[in-house]
mmCIF file with all atom_site columns, C-alpha atoms in Angstrom:
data_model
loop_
_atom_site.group_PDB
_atom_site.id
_atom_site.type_symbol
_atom_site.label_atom_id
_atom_site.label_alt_id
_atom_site.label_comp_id
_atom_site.label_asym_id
_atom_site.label_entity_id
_atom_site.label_seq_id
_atom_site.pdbx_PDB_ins_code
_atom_site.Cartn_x
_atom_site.Cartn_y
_atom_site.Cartn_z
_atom_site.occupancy
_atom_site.B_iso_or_equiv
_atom_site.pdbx_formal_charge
_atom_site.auth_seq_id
_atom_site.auth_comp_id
_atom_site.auth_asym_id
_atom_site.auth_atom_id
_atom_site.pdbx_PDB_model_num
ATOM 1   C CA . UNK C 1 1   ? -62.826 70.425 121.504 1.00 94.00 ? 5   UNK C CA 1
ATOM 2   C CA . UNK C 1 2   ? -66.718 71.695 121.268 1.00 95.00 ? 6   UNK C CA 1
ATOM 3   C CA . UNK C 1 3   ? -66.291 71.855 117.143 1.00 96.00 ? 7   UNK C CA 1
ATOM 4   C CA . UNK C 1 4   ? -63.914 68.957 117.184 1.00 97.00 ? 8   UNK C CA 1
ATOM 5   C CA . UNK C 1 5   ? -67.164 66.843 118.892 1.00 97.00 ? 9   UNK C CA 1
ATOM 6   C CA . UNK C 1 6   ? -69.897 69.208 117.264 1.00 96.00 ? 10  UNK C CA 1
ATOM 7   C CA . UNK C 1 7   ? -68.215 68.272 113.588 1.00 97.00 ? 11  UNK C CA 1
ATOM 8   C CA . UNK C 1 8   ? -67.732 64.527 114.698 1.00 97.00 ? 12  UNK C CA 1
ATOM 9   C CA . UNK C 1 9   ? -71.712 64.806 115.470 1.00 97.00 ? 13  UNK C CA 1
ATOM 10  C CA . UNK C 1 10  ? -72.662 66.420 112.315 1.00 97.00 ? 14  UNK C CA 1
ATOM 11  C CA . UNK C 1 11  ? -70.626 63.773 109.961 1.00 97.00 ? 15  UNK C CA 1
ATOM 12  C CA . UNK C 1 12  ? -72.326 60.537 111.864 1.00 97.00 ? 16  UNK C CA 1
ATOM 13  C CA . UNK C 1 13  ? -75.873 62.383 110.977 1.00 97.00 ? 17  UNK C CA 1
ATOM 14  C CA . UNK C 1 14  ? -74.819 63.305 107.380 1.00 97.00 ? 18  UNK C CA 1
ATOM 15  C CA . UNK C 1 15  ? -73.686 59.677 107.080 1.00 97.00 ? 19  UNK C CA 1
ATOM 16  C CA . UNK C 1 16  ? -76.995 58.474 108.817 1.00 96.00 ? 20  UNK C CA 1
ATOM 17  C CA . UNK C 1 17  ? -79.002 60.448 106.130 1.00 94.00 ? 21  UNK C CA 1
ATOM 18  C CA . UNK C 1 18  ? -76.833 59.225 103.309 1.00 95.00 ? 22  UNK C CA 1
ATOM 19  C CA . UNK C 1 19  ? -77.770 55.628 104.589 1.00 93.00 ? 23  UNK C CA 1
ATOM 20  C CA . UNK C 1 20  ? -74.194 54.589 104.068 1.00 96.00 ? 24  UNK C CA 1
ATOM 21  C CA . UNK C 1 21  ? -74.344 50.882 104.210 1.00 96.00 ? 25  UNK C CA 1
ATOM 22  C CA . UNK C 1 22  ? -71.163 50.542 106.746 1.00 96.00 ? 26  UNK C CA 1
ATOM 23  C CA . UNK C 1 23  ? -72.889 52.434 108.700 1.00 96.00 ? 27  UNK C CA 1
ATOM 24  C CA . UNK C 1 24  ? -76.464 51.030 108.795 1.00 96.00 ? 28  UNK C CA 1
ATOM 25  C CA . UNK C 1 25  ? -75.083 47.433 108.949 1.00 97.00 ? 29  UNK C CA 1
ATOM 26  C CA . UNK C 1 26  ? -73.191 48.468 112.196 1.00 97.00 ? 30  UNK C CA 1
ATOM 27  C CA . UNK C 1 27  ? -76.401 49.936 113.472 1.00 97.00 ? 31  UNK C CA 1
ATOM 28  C CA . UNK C 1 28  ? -78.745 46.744 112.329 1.00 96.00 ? 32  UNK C CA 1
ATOM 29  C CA . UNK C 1 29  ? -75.998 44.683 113.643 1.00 97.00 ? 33  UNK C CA 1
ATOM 30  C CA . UNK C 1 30  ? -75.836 45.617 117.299 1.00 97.00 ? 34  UNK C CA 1
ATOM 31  C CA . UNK C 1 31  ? -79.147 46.687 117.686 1.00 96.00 ? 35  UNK C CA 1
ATOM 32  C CA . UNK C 1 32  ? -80.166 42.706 117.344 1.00 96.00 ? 36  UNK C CA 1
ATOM 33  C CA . UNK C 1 33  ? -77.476 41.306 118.807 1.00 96.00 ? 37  UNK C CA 1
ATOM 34  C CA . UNK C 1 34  ? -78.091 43.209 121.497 1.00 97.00 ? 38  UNK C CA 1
ATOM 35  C CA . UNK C 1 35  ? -81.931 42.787 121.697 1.00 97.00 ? 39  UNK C CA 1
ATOM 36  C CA . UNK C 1 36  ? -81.554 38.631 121.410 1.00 95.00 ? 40  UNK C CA 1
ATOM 37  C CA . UNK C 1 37  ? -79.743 39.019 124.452 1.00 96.00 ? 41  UNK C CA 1
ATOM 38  C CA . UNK C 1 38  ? -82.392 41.680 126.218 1.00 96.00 ? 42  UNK C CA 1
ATOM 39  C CA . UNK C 1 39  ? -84.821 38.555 125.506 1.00 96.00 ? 43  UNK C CA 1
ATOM 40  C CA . UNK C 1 40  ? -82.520 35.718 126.686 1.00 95.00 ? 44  UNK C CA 1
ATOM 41  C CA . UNK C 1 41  ? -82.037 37.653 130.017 1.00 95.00 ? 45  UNK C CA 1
ATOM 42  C CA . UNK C 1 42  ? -85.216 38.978 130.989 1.00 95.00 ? 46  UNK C CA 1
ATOM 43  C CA . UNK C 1 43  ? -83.412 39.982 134.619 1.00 95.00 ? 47  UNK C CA 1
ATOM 44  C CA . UNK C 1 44  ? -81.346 42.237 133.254 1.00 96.00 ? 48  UNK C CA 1
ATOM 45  C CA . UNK C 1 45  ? -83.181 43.782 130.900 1.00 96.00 ? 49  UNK C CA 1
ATOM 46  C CA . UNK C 1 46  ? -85.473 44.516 133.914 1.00 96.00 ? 50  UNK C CA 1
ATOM 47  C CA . UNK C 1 47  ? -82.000 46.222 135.512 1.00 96.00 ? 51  UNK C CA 1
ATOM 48  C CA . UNK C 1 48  ? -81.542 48.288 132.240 1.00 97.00 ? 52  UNK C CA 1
ATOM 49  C CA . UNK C 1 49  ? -84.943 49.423 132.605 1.00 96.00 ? 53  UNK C CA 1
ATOM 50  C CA . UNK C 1 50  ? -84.774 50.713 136.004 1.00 96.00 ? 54  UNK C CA 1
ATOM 51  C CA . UNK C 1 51  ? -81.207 52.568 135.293 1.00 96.00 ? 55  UNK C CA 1
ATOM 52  C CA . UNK C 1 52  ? -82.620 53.832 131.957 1.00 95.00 ? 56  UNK C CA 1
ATOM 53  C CA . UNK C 1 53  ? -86.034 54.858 133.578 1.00 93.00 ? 57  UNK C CA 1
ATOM 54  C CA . UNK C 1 54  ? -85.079 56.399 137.064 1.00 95.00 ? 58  UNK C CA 1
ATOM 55  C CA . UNK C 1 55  ? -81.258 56.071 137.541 1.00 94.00 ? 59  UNK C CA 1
ATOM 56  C CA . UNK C 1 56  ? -80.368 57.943 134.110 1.00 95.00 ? 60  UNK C CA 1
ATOM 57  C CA . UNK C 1 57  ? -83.803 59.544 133.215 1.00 95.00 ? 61  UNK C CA 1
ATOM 58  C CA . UNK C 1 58  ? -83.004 62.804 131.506 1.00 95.00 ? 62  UNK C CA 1
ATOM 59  C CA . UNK C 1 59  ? -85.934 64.555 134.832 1.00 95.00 ? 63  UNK C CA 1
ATOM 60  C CA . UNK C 1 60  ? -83.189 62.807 136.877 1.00 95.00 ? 64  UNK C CA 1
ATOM 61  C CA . UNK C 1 61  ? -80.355 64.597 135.742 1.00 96.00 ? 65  UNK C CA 1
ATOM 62  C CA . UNK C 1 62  ? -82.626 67.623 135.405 1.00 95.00 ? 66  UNK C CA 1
ATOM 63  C CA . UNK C 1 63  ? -83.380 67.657 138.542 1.00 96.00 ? 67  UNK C CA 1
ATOM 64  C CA . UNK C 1 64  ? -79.630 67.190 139.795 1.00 95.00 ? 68  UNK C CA 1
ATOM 65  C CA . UNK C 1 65  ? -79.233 70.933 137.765 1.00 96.00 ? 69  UNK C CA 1
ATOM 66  C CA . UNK C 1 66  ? -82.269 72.078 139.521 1.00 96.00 ? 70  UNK C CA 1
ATOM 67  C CA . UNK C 1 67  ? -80.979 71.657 143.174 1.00 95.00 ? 71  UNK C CA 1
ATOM 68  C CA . UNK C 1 68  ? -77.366 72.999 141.514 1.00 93.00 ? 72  UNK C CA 1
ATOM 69  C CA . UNK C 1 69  ? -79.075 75.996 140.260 1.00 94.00 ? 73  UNK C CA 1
ATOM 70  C CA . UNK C 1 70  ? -81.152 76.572 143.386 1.00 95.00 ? 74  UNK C CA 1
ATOM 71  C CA . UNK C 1 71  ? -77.814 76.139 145.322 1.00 90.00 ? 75  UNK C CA 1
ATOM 72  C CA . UNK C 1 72  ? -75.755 78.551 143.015 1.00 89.00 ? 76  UNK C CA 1
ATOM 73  C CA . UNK C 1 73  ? -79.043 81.160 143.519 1.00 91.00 ? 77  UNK C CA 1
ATOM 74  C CA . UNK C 1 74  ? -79.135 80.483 147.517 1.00 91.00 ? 78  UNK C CA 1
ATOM 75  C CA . UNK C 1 75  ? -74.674 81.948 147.825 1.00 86.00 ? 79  UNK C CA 1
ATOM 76  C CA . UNK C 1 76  ? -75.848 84.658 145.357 1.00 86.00 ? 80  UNK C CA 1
ATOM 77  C CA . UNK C 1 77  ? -73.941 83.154 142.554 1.00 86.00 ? 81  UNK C CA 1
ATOM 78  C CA . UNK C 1 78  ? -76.924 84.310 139.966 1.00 88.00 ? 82  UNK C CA 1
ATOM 79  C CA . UNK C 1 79  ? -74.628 84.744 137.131 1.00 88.00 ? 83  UNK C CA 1
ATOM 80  C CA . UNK C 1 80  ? -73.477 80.878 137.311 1.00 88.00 ? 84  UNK C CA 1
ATOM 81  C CA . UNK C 1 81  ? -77.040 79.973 138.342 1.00 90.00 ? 85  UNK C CA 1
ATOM 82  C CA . UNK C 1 82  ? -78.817 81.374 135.415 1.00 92.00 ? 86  UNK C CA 1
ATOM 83  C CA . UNK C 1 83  ? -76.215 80.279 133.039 1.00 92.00 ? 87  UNK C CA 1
ATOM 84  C CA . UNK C 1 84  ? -76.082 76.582 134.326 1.00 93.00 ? 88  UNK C CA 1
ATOM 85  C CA . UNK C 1 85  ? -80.128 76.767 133.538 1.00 95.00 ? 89  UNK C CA 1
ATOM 86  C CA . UNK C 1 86  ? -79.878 78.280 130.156 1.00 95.00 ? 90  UNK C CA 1
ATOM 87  C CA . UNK C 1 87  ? -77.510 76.309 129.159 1.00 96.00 ? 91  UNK C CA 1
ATOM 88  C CA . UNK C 1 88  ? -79.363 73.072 129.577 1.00 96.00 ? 92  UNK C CA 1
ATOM 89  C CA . UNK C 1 89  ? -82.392 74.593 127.962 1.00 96.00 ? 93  UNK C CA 1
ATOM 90  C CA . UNK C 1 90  ? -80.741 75.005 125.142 1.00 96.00 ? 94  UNK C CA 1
ATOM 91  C CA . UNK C 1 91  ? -79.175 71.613 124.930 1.00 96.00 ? 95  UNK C CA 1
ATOM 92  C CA . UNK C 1 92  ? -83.053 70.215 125.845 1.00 95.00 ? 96  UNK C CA 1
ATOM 93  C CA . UNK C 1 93  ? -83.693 72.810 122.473 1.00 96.00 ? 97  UNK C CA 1
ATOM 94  C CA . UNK C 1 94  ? -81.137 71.589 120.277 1.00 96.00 ? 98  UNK C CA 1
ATOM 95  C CA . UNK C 1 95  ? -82.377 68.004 120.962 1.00 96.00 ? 99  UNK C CA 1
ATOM 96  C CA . UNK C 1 96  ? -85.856 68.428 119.955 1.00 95.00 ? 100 UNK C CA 1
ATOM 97  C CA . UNK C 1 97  ? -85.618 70.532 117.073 1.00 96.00 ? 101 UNK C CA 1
ATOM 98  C CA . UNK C 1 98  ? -83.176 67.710 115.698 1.00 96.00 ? 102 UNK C CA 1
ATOM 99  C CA . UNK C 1 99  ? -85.132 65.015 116.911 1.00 96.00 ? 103 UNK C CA 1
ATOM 100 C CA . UNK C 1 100 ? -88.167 67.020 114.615 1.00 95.00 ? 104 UNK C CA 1
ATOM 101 C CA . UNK C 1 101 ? -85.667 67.774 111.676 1.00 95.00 ? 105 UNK C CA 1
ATOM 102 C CA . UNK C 1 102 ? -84.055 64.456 111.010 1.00 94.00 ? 106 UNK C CA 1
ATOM 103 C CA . UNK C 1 103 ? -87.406 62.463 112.495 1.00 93.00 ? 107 UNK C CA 1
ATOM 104 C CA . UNK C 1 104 ? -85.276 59.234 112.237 1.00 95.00 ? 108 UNK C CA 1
ATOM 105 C CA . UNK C 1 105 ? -87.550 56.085 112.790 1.00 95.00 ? 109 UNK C CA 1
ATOM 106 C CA . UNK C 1 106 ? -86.701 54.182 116.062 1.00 95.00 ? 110 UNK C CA 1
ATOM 107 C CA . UNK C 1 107 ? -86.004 50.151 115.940 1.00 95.00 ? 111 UNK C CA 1
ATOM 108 C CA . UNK C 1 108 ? -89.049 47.934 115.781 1.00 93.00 ? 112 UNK C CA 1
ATOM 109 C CA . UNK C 1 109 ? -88.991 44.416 116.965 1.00 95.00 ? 113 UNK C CA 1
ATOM 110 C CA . UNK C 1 110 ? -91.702 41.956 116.910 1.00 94.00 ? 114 UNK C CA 1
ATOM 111 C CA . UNK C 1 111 ? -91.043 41.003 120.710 1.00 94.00 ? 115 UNK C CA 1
ATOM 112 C CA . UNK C 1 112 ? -89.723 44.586 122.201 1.00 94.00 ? 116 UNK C CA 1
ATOM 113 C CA . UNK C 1 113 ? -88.728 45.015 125.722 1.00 93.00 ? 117 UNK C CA 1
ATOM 114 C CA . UNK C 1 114 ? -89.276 48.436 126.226 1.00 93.00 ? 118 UNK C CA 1
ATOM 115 C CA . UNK C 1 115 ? -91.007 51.332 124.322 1.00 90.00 ? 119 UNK C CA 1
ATOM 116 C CA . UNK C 1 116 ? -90.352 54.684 123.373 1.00 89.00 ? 120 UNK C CA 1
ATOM 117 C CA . UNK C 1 117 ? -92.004 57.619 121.569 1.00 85.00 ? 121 UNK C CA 1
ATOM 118 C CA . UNK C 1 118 ? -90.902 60.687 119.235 1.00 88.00 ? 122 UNK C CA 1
ATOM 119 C CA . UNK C 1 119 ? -87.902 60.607 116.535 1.00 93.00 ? 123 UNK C CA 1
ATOM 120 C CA . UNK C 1 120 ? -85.051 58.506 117.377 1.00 93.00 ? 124 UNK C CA 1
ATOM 121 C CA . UNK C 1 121 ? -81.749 60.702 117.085 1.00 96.00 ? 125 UNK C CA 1
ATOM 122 C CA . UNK C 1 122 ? -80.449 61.760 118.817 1.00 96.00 ? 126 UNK C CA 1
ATOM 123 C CA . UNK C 1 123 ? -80.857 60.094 121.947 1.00 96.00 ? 127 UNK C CA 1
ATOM 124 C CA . UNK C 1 124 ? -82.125 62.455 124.622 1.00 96.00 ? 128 UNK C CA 1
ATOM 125 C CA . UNK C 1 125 ? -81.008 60.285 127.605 1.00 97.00 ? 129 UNK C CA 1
ATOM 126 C CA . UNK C 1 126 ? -78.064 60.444 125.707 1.00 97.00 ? 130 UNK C CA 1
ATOM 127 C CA . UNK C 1 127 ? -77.547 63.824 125.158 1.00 97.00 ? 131 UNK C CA 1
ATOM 128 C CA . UNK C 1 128 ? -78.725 64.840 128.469 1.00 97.00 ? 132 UNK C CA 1
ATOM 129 C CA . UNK C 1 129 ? -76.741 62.956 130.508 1.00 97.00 ? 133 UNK C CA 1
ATOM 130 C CA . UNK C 1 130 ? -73.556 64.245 128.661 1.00 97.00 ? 134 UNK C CA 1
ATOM 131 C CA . UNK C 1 131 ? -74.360 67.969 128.779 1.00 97.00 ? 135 UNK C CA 1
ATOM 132 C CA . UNK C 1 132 ? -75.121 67.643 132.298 1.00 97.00 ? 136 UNK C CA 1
ATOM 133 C CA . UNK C 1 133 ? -72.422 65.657 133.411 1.00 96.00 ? 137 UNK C CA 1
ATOM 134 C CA . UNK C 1 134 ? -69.792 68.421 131.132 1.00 96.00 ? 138 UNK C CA 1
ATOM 135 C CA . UNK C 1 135 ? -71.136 71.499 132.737 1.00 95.00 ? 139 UNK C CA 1
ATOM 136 C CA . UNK C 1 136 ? -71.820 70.213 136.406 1.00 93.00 ? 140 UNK C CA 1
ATOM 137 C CA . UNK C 1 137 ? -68.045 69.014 135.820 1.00 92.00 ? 141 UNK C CA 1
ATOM 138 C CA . UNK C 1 138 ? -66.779 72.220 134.897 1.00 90.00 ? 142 UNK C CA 1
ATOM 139 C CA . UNK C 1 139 ? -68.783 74.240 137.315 1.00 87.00 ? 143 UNK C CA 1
ATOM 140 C CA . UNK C 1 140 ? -66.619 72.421 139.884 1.00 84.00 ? 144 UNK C CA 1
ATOM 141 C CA . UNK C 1 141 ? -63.702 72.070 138.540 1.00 81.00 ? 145 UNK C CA 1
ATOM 142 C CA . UNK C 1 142 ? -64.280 76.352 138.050 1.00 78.00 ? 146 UNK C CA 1
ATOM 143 C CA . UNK C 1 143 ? -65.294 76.644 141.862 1.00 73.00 ? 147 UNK C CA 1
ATOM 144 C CA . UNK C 1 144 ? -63.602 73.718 143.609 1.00 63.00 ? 148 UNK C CA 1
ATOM 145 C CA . UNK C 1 145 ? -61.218 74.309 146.210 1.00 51.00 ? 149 UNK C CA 1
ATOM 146 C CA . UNK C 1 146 ? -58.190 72.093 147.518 1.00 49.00 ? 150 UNK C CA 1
ATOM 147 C CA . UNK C 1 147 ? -60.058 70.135 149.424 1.00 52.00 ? 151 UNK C CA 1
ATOM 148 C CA . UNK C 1 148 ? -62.331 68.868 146.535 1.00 63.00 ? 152 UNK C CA 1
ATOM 149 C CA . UNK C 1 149 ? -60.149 66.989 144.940 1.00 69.00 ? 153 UNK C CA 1
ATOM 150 C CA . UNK C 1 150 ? -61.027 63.586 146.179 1.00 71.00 ? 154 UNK C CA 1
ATOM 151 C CA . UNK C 1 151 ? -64.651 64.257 145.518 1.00 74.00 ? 155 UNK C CA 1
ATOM 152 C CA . UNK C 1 152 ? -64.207 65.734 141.836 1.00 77.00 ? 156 UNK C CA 1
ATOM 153 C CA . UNK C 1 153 ? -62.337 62.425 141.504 1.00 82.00 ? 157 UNK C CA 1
ATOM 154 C CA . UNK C 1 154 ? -65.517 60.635 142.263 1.00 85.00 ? 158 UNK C CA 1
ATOM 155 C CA . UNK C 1 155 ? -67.603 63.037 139.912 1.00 85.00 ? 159 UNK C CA 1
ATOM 156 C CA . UNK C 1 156 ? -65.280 61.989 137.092 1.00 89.00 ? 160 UNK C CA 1
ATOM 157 C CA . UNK C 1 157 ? -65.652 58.532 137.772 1.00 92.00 ? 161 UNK C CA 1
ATOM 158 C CA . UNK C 1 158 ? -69.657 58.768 138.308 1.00 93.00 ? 162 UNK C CA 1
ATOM 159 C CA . UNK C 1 159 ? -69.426 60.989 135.070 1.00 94.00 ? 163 UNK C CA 1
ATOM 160 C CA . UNK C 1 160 ? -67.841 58.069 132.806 1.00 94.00 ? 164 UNK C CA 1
ATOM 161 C CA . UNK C 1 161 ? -69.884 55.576 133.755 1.00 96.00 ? 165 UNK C CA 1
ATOM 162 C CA . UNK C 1 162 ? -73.084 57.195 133.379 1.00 95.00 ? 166 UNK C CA 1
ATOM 163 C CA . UNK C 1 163 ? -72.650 58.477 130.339 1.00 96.00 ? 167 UNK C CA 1
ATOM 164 C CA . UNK C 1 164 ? -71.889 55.338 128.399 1.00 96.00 ? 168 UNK C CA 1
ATOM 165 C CA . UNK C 1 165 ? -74.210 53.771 130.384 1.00 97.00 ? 169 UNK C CA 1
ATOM 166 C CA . UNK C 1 166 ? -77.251 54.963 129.937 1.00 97.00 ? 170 UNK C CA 1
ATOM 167 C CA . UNK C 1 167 ? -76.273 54.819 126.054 1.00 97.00 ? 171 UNK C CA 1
ATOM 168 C CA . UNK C 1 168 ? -75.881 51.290 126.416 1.00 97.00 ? 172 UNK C CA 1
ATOM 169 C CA . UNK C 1 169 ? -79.091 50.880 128.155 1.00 97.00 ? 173 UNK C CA 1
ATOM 170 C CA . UNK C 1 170 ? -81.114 52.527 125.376 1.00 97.00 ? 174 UNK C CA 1
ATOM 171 C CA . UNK C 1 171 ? -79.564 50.594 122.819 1.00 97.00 ? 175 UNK C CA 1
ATOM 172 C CA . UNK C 1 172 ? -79.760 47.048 125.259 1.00 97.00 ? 176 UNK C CA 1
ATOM 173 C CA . UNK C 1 173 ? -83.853 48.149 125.372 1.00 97.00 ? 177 UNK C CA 1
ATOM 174 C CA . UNK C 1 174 ? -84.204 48.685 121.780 1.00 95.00 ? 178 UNK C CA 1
ATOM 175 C CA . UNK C 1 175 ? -85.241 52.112 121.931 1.00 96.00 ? 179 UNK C CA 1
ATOM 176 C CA . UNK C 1 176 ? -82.202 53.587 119.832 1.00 97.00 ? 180 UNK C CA 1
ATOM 177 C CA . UNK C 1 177 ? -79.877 52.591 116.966 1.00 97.00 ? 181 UNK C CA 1
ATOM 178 C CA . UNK C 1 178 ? -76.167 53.180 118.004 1.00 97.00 ? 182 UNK C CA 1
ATOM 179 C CA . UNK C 1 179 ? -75.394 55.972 116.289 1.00 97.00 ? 183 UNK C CA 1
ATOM 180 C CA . UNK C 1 180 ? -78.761 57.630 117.968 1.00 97.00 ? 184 UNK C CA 1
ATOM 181 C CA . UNK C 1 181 ? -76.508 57.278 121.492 1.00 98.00 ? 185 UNK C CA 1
ATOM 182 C CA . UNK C 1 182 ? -73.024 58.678 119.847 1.00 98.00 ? 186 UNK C CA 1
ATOM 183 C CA . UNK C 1 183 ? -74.693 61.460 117.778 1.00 98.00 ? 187 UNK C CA 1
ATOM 184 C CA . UNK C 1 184 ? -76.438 62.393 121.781 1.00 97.00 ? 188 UNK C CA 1
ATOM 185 C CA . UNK C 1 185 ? -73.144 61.822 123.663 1.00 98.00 ? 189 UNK C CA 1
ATOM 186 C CA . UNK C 1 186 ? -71.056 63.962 121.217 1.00 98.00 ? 190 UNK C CA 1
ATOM 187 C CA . UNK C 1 187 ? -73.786 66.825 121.255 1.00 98.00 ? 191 UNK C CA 1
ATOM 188 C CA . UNK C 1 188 ? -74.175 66.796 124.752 1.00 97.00 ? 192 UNK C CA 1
ATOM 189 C CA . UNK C 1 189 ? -70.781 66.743 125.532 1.00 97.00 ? 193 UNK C CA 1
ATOM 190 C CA . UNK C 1 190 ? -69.754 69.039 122.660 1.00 97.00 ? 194 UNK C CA 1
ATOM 191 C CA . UNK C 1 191 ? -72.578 72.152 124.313 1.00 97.00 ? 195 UNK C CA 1
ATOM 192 C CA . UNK C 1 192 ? -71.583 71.606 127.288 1.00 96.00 ? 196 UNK C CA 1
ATOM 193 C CA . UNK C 1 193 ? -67.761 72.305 126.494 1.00 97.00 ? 197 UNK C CA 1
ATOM 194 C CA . UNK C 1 194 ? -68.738 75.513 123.932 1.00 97.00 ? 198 UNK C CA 1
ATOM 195 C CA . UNK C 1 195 ? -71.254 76.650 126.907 1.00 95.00 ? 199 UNK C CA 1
ATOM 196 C CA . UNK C 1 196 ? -68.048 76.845 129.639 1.00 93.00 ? 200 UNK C CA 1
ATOM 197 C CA . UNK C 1 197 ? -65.610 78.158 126.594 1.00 93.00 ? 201 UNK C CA 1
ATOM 198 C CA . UNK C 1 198 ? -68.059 81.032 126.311 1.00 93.00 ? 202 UNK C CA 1
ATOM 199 C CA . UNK C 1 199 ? -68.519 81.843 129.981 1.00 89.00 ? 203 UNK C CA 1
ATOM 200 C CA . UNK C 1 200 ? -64.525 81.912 129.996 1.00 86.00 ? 204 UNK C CA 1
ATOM 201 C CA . UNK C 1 201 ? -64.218 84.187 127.366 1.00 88.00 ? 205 UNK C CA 1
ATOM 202 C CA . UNK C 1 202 ? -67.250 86.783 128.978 1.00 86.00 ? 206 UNK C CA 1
ATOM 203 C CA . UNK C 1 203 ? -65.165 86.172 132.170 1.00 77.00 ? 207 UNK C CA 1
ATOM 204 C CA . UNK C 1 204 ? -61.735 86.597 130.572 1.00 77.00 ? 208 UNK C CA 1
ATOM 205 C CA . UNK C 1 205 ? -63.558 90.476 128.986 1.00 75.00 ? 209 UNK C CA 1
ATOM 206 C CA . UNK C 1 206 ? -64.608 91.627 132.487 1.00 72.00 ? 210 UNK C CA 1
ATOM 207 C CA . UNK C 1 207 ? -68.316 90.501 131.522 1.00 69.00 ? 211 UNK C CA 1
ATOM 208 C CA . UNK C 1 208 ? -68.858 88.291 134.591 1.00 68.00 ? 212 UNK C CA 1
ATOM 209 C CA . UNK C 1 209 ? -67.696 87.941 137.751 1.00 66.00 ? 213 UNK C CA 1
ATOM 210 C CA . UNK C 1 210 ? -64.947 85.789 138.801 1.00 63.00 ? 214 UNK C CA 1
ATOM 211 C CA . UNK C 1 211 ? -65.327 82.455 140.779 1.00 62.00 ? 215 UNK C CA 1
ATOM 212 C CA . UNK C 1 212 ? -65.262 82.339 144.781 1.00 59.00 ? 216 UNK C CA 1
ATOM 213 C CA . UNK C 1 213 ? -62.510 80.964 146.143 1.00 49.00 ? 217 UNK C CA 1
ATOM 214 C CA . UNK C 1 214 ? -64.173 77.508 147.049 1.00 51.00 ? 218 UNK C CA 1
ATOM 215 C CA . UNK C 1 215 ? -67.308 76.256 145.780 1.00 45.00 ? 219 UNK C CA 1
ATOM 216 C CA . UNK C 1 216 ? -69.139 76.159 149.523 1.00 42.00 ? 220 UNK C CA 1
#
């Protein structure tokens, strides 16, 4: 499923580059429909801002993996700790150096809502919301007991909301071109899945530990 989403990732930015016309029409299309309605509704665009700026800032979700990590460290669970860091490191990596390779220019409006710095794709509230979301999901899914099932429930729920949310927002502000949010959501979501298929496989060899019973 990681190369299945990593390939899917890698043919939207070849087509990007390519300016295929389908493609950028799509893009010019909802990017001003979209901002008309950002100007007609000035209250929620103020909404979108807050979500996009505190709700689903990539610190925010950052700092979610923080308190995980610090958790994971408290029960002795370095392994998972220090993997769970590294892991989103690399995805906050991965992002820049693309961000600096492709340096695709962001939208530009004559009234914009909201503003934004640095290369457009891929999205980095995008992307970061998705890789966190994958691997916070799999880390309990991996250390859950039976009586997390109601609350994994909820993370799932939480999970697919916030991830096409906060793509929406960015595009709703102006900041991003669609494919900027999909090219960040497949990423994120596509080292997040090749992250836990590689701690399986070290697990699977004897290479690291195996998960507690519950996830305390």
């Amino acid at each position: 499923m990681a190369a299945v989403l990593g390939a899917a990732a890698a043919v939207l930015i070849l087509l990007v580059g390519l300016r295929w016309q389908p493609l950028a029409a799509l893009d010019r299309n909802v990017s001003t429909g979209l901002h008309t309605m950002a100007l007609e509704h000035p209250g929620l665009t103020r909404a979108h801002r807050i979500l996009s700026d505190w709700v689903w800032d990539p610190w925010t979700f950052r700092l979610l993996v923080a308190a995980v990590v610090l958790r994971l460290l408290w029960l002795r669970e370095r392994a998972a700790g220090w993997w769970l860091a590294g892991t989103v490191l690399a995805g906050s990596a991965v992002q820049q150096g693309l961000k600096a390779a492709l340096d695709r220019e962001r939208p530009r409006w004559r009234q914009p809502v909201d503003s934004a710095e640095y290369a457009a794709m891929p999205s980095g509230h995008a992307m970061t919301a998705a890789l966190v979301c994958v691997v916070l999901l799999w880390l309990w899914r991996e250390r859950g007991g039976p009586g997390s099932e109601g609350g994994r429930r909820c993370a799932v729920v939480v999970a697919c909301v916030s991830v096409p949310g906060v793509a929406f927002t960015r595009v709703w502000l102006g900041v991003h071109w669609l494919t900027d949010t999909v090219v960040g959501v497949l990423l994120g979501a596509a080292l997040g899945l090749a992250s836990a298929a590689v701690w399986a496989a070290l697990r699977t060899a004897g290479q690291l530990p195996a998960p507690p019973v519950r996830f305390r």
